[in-house]
GROMACS .gro file of N, CA and C in nm:
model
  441
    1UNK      N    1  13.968  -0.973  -1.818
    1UNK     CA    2  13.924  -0.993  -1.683
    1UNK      C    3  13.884  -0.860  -1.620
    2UNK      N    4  13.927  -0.723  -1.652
    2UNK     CA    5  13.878  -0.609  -1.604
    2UNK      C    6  13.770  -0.583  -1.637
    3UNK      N    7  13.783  -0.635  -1.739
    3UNK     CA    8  13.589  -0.528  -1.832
    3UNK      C    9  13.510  -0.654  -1.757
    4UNK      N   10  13.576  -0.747  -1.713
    4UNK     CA   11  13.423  -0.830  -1.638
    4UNK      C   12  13.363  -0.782  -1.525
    5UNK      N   13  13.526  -0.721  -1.434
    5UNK     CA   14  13.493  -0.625  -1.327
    5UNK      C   15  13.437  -0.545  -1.366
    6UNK      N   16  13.473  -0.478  -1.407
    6UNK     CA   17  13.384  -0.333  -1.444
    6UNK      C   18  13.309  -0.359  -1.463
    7UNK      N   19  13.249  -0.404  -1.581
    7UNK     CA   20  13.074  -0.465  -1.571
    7UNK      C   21  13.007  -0.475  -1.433
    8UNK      N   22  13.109  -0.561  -1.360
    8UNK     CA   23  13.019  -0.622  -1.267
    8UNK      C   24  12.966  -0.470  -1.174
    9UNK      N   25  13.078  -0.360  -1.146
    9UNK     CA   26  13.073  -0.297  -1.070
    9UNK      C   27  12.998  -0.178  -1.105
   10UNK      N   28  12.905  -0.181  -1.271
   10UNK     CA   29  12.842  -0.086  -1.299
   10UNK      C   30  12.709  -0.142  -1.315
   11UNK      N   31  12.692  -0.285  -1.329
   11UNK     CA   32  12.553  -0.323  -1.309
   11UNK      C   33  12.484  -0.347  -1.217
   12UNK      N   34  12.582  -0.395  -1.114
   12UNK     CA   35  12.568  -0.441  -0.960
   12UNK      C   36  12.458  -0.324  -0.907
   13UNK      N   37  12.551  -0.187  -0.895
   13UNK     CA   38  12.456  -0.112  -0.836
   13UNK      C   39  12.321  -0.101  -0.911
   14UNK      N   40  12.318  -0.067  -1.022
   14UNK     CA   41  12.189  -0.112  -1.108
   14UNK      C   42  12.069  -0.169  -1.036
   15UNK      N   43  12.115  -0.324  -1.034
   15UNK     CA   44  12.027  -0.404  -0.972
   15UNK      C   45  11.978  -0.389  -0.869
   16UNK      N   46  12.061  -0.334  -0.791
   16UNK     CA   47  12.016  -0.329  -0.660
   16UNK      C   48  11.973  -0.205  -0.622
   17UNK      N   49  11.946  -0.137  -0.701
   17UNK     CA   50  11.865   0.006  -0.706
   17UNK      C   51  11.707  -0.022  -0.777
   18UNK      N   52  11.727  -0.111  -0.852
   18UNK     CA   53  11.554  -0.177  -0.927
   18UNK      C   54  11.540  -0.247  -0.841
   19UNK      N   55  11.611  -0.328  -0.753
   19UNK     CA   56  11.530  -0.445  -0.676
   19UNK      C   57  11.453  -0.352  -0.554
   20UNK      N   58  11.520  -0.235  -0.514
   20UNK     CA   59  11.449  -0.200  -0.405
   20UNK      C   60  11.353  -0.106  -0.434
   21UNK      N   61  11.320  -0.073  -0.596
   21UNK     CA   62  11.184   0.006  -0.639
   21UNK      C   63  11.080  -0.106  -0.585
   22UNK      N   64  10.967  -0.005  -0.500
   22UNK     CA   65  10.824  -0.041  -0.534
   22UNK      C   66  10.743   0.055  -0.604
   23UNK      N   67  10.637  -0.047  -0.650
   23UNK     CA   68  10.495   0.035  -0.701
   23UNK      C   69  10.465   0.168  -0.619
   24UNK      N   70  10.426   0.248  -0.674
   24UNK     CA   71  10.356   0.390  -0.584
   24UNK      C   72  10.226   0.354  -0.541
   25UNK      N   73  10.205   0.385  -0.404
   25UNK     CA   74  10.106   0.281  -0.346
   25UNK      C   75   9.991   0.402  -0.387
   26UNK      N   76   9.850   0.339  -0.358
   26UNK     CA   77   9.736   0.406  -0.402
   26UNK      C   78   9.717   0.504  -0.315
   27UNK      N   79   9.684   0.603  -0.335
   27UNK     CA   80   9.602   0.722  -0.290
   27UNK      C   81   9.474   0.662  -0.256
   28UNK      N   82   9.427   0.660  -0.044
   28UNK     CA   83   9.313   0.607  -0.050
   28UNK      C   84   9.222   0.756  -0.037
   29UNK      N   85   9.104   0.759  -0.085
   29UNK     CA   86   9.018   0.870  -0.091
   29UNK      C   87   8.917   0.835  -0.026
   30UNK      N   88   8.916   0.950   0.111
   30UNK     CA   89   8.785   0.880   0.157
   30UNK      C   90   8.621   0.920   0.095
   31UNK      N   91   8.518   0.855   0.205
   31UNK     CA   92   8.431   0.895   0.062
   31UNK      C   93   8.361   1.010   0.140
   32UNK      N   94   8.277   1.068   0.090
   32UNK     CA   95   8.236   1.200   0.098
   32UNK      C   96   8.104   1.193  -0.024
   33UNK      N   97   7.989   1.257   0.030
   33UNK     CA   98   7.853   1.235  -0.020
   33UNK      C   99   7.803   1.429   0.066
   34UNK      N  100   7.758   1.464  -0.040
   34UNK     CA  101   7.684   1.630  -0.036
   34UNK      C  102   7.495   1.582  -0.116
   35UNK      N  103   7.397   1.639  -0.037
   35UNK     CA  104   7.280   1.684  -0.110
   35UNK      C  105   7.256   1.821  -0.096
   36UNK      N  106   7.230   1.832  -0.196
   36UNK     CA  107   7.169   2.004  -0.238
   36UNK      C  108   7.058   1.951  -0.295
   37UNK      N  109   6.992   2.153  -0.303
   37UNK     CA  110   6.899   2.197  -0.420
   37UNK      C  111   6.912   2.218  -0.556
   38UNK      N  112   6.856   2.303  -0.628
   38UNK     CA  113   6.881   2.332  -0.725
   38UNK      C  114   6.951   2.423  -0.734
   39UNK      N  115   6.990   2.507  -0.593
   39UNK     CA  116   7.053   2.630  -0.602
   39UNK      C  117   7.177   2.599  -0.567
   40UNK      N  118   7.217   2.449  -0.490
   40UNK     CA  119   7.327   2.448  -0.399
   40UNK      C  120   7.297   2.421  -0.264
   41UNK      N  121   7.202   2.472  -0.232
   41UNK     CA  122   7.172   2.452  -0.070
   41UNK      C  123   7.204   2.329  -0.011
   42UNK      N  124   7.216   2.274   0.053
   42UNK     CA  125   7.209   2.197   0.144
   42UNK      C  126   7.089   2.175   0.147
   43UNK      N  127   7.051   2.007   0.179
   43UNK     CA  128   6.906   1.943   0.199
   43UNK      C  129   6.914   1.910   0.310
   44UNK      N  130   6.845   1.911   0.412
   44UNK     CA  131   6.820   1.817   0.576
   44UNK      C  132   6.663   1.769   0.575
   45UNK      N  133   6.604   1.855   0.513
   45UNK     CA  134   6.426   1.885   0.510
   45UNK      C  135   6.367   1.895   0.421
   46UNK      N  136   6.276   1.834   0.371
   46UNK     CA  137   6.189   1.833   0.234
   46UNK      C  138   6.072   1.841   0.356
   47UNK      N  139   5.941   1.953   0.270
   47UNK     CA  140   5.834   2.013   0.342
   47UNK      C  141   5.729   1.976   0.230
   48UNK      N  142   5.618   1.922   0.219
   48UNK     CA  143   5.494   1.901   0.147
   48UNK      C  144   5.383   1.940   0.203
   49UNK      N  145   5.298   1.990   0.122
   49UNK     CA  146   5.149   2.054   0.137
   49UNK      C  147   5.078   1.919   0.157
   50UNK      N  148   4.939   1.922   0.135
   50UNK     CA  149   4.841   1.763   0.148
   50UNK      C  150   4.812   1.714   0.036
   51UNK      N  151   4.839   1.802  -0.084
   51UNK     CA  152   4.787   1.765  -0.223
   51UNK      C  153   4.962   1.747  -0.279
   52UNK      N  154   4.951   1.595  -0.406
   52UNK     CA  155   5.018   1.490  -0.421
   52UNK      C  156   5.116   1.650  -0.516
   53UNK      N  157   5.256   1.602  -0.458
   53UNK     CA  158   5.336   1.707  -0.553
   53UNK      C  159   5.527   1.623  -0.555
   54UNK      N  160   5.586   1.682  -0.614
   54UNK     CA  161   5.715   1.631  -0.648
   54UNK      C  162   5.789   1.755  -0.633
   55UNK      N  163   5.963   1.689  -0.581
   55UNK     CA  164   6.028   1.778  -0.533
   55UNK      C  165   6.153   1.692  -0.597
   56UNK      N  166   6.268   1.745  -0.637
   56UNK     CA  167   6.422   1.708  -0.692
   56UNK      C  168   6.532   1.780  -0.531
   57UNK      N  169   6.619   1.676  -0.533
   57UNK     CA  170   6.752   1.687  -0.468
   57UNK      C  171   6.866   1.633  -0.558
   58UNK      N  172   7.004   1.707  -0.513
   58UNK     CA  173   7.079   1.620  -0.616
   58UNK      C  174   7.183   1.537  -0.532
   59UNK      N  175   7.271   1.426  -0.532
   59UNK     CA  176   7.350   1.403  -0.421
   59UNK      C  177   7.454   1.335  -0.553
   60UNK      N  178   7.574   1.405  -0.506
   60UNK     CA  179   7.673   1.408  -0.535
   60UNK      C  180   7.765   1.327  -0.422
   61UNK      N  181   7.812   1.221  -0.460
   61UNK     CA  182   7.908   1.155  -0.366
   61UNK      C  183   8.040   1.090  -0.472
   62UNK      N  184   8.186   1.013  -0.347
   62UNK     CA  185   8.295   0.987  -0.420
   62UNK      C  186   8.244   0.848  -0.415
   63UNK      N  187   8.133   0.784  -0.350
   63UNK     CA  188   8.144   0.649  -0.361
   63UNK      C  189   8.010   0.632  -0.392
   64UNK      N  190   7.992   0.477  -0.439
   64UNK     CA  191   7.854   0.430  -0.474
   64UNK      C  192   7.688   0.470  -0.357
   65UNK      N  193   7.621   0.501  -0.318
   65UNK     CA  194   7.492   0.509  -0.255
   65UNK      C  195   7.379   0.457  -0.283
   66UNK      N  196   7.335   0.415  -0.160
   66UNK     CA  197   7.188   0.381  -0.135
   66UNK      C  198   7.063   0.451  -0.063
   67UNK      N  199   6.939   0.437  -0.101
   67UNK     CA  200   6.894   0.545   0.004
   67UNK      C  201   6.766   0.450   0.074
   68UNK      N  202   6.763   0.425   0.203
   68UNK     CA  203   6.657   0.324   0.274
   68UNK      C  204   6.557   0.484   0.330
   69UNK      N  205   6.457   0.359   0.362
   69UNK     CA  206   6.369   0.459   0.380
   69UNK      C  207   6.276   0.395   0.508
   70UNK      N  208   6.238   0.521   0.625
   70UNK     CA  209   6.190   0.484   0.733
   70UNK      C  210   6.045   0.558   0.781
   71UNK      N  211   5.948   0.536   0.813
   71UNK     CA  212   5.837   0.597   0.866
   71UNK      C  213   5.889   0.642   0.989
   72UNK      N  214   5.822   0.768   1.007
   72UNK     CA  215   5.828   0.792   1.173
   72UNK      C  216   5.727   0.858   1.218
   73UNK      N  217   5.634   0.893   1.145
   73UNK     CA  218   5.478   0.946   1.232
   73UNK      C  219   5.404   0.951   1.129
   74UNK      N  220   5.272   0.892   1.120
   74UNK     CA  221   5.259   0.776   1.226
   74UNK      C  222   5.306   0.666   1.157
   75UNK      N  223   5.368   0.578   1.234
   75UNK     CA  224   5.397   0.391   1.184
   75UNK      C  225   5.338   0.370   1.140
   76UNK      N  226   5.216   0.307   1.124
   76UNK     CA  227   5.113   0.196   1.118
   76UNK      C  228   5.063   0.273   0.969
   77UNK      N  229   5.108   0.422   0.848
   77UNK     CA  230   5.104   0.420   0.804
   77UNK      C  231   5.118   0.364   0.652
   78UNK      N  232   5.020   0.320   0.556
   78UNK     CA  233   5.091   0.263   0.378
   78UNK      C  234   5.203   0.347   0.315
   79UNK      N  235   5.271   0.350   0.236
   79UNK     CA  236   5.363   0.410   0.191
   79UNK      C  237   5.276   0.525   0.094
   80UNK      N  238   5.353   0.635   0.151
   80UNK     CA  239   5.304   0.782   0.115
   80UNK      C  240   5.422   0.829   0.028
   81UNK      N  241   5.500   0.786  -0.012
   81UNK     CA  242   5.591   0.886  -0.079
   81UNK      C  243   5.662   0.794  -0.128
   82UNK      N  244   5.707   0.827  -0.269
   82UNK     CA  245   5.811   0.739  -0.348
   82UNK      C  246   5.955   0.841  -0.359
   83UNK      N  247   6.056   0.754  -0.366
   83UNK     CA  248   6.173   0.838  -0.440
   83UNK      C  249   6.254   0.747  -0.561
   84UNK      N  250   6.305   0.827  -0.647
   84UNK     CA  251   6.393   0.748  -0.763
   84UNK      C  252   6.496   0.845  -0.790
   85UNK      N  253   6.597   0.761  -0.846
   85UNK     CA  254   6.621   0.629  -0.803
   85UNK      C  255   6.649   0.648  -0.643
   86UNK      N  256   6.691   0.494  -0.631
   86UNK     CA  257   6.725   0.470  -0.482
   86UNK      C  258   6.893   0.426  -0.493
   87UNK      N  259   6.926   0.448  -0.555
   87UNK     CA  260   7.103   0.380  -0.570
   87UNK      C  261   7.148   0.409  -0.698
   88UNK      N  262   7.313   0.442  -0.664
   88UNK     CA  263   7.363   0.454  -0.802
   88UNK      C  264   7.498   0.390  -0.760
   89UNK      N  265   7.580   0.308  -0.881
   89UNK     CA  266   7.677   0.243  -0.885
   89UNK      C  267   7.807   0.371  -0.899
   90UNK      N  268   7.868   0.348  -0.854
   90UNK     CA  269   7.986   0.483  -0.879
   90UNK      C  270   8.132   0.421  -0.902
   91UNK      N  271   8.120   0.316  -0.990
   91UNK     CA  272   8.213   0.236  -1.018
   91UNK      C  273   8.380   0.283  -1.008
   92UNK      N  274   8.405   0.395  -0.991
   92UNK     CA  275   8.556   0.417  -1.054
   92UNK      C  276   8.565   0.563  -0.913
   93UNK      N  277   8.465   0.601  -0.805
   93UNK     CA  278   8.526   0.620  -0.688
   93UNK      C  279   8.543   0.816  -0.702
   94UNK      N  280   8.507   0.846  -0.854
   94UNK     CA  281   8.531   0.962  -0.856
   94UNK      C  282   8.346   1.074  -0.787
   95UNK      N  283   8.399   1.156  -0.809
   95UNK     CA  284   8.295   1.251  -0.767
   95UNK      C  285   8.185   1.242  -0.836
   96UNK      N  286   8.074   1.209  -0.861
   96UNK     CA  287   7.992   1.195  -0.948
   96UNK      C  288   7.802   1.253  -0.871
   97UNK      N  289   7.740   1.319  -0.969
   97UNK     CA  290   7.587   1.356  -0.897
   97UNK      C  291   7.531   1.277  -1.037
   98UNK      N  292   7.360   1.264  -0.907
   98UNK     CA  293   7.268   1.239  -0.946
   98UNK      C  294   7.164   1.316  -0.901
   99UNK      N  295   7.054   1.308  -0.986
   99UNK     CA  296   6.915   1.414  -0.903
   99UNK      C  297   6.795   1.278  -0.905
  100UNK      N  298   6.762   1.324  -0.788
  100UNK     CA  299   6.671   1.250  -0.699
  100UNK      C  300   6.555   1.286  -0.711
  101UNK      N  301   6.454   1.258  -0.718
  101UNK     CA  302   6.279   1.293  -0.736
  101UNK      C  303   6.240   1.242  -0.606
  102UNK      N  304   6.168   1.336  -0.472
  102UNK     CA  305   6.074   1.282  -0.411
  102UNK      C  306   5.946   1.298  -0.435
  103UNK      N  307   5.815   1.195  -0.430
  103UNK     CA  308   5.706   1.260  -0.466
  103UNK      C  309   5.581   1.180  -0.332
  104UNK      N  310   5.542   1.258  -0.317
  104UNK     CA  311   5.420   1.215  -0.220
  104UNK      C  312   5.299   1.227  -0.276
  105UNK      N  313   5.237   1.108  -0.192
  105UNK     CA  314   5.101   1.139  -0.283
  105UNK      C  315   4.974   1.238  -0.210
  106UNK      N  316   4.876   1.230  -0.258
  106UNK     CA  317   4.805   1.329  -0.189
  106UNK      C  318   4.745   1.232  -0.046
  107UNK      N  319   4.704   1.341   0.072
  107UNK     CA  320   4.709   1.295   0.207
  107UNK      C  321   4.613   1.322   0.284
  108UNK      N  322   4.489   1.239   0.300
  108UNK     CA  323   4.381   1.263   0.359
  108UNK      C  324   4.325   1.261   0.453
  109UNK      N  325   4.437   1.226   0.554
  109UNK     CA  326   4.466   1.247   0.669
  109UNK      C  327   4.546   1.307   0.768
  110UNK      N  328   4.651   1.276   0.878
  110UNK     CA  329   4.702   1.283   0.954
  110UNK      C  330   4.817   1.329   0.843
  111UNK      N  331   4.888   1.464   0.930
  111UNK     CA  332   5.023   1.530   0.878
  111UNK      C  333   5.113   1.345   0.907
  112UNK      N  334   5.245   1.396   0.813
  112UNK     CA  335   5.295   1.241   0.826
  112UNK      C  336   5.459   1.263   0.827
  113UNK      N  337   5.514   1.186   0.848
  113UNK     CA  338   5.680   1.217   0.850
  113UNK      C  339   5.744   1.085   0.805
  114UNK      N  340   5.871   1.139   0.737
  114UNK     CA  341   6.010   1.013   0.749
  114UNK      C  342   6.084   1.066   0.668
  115UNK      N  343   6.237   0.954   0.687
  115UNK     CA  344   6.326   0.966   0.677
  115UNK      C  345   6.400   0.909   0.597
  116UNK      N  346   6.467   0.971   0.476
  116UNK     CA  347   6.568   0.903   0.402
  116UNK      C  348   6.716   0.898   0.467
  117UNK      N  349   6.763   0.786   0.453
  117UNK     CA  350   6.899   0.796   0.486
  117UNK      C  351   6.971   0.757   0.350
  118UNK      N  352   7.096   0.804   0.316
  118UNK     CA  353   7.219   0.794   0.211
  118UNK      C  354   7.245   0.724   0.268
  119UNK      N  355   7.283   0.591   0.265
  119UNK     CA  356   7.400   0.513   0.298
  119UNK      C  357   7.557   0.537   0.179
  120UNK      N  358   7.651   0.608   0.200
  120UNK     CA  359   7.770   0.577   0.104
  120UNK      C  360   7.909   0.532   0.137
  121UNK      N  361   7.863   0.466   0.235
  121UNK     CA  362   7.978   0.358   0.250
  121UNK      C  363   8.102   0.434   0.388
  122UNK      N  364   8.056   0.515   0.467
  122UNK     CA  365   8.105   0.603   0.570
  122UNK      C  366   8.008   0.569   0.725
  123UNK      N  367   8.064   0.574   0.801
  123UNK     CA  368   8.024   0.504   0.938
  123UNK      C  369   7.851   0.604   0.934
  124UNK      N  370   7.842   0.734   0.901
  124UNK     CA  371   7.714   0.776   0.940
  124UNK      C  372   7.684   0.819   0.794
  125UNK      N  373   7.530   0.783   0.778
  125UNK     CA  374   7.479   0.778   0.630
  125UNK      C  375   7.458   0.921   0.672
  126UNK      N  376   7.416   1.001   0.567
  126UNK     CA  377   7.304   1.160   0.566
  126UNK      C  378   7.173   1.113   0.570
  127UNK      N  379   7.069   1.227   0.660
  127UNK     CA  380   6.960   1.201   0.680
  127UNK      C  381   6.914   1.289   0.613
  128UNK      N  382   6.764   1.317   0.532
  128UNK     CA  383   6.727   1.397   0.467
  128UNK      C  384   6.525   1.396   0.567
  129UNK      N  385   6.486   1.447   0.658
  129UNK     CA  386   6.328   1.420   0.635
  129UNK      C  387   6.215   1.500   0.573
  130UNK      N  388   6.193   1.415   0.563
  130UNK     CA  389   6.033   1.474   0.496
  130UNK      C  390   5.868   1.427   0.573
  131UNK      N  391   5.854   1.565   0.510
  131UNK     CA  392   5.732   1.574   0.589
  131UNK      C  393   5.588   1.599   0.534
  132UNK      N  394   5.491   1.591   0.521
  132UNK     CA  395   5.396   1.625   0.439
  132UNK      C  396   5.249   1.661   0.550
  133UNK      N  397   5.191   1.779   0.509
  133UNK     CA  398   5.059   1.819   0.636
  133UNK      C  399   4.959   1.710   0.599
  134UNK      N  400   4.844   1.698   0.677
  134UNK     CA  401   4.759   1.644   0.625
  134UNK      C  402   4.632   1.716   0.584
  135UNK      N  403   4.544   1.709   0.531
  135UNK     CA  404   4.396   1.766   0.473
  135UNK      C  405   4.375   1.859   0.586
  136UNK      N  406   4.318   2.017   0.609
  136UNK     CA  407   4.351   2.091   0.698
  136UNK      C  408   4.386   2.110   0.761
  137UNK      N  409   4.565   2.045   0.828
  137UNK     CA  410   4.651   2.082   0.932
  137UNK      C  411   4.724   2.128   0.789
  138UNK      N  412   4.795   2.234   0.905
  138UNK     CA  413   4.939   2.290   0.841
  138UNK      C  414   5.026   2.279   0.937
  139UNK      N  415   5.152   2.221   0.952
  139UNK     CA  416   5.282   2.190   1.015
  139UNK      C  417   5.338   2.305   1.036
  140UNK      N  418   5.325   2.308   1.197
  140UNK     CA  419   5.392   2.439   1.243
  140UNK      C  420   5.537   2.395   1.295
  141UNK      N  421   5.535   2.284   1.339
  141UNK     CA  422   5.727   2.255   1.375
  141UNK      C  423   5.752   2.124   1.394
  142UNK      N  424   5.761   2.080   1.452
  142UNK     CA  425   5.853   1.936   1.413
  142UNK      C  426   5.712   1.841   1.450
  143UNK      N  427   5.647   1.867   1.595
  143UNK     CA  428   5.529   1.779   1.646
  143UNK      C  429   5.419   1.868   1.639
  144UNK      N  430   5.425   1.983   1.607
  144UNK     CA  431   5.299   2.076   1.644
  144UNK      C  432   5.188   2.088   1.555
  145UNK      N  433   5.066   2.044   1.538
  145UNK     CA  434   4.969   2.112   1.439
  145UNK      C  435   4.887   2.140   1.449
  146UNK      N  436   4.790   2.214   1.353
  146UNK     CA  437   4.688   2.268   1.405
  146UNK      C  438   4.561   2.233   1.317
  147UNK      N  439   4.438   2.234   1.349
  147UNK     CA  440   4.344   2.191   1.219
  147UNK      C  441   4.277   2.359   1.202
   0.00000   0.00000   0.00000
């Protein structure tokens, strides 16, 4: 009848030291998205001449991205500029880059503008714009040009 006590009084605590383990809860990571150059820089501005040329960014983020794309001078413009890709899956949340190609085509008119946005899953996407002159203007600042 003792060794039942005893048992009882060496497993008891046991149990009730496993019953009150939990799992180690997850580490949440928030997400975080960087574009650079080729050097590192920081991107805000991609600048194009009038004749059709290509430019690389790289964007490195912790979560998956998308990148939409908006005209802003003038509207009523066709699509002047491609980028690839436009999204990458980042399945597993870690830090991961990709390099980006913008390319415009050549522009026989009116200097032109817009805007990529990153969407990566954070209340404000990154904006990147671009801009391209048109056939003898050269872009002196954000609205200014000259023929």
């Amino acid at each position: 009848m003792n060794f039942k006590k005893l048992l009882l009084f060496l497993v008891a605590p046991l149990m009730l030291a496993f019953a009150g383990c939990e799992p180690t809860p997850q580490v949440q990571t928030f997400a975080e998205c960087s574009v650079t150059d080729a050097e590192g820089n920081a991107v805000t501005t991609m600048a194009f001449g009038a004749e059709q040329e290509s430019a690389t960014f790289t964007v490195t983020a912790t979560r998956s991205w998308t990148i939409t794309t908006s005209l802003v001078s003038p509207a009523d413009i066709d699509e002047w500029f491609a980028v690839a890709p436009k999204d990458f899956v980042n399945a597993d949340n870690s830090s991961q880059s990709k390099e980006i190609t913008v390319s415009v085509f050549a522009n026989e008119g009116e200097a032109r503008t817009a805007t990529l946005s990153i969407d990566y899953g954070d209340d404000k996407p990154l904006n990147i714009t671009i801009s391209q002159s048109g056939k003898g203007q050269t872009a002196l600042g954000e609205d200014l040009y000259y023929d």
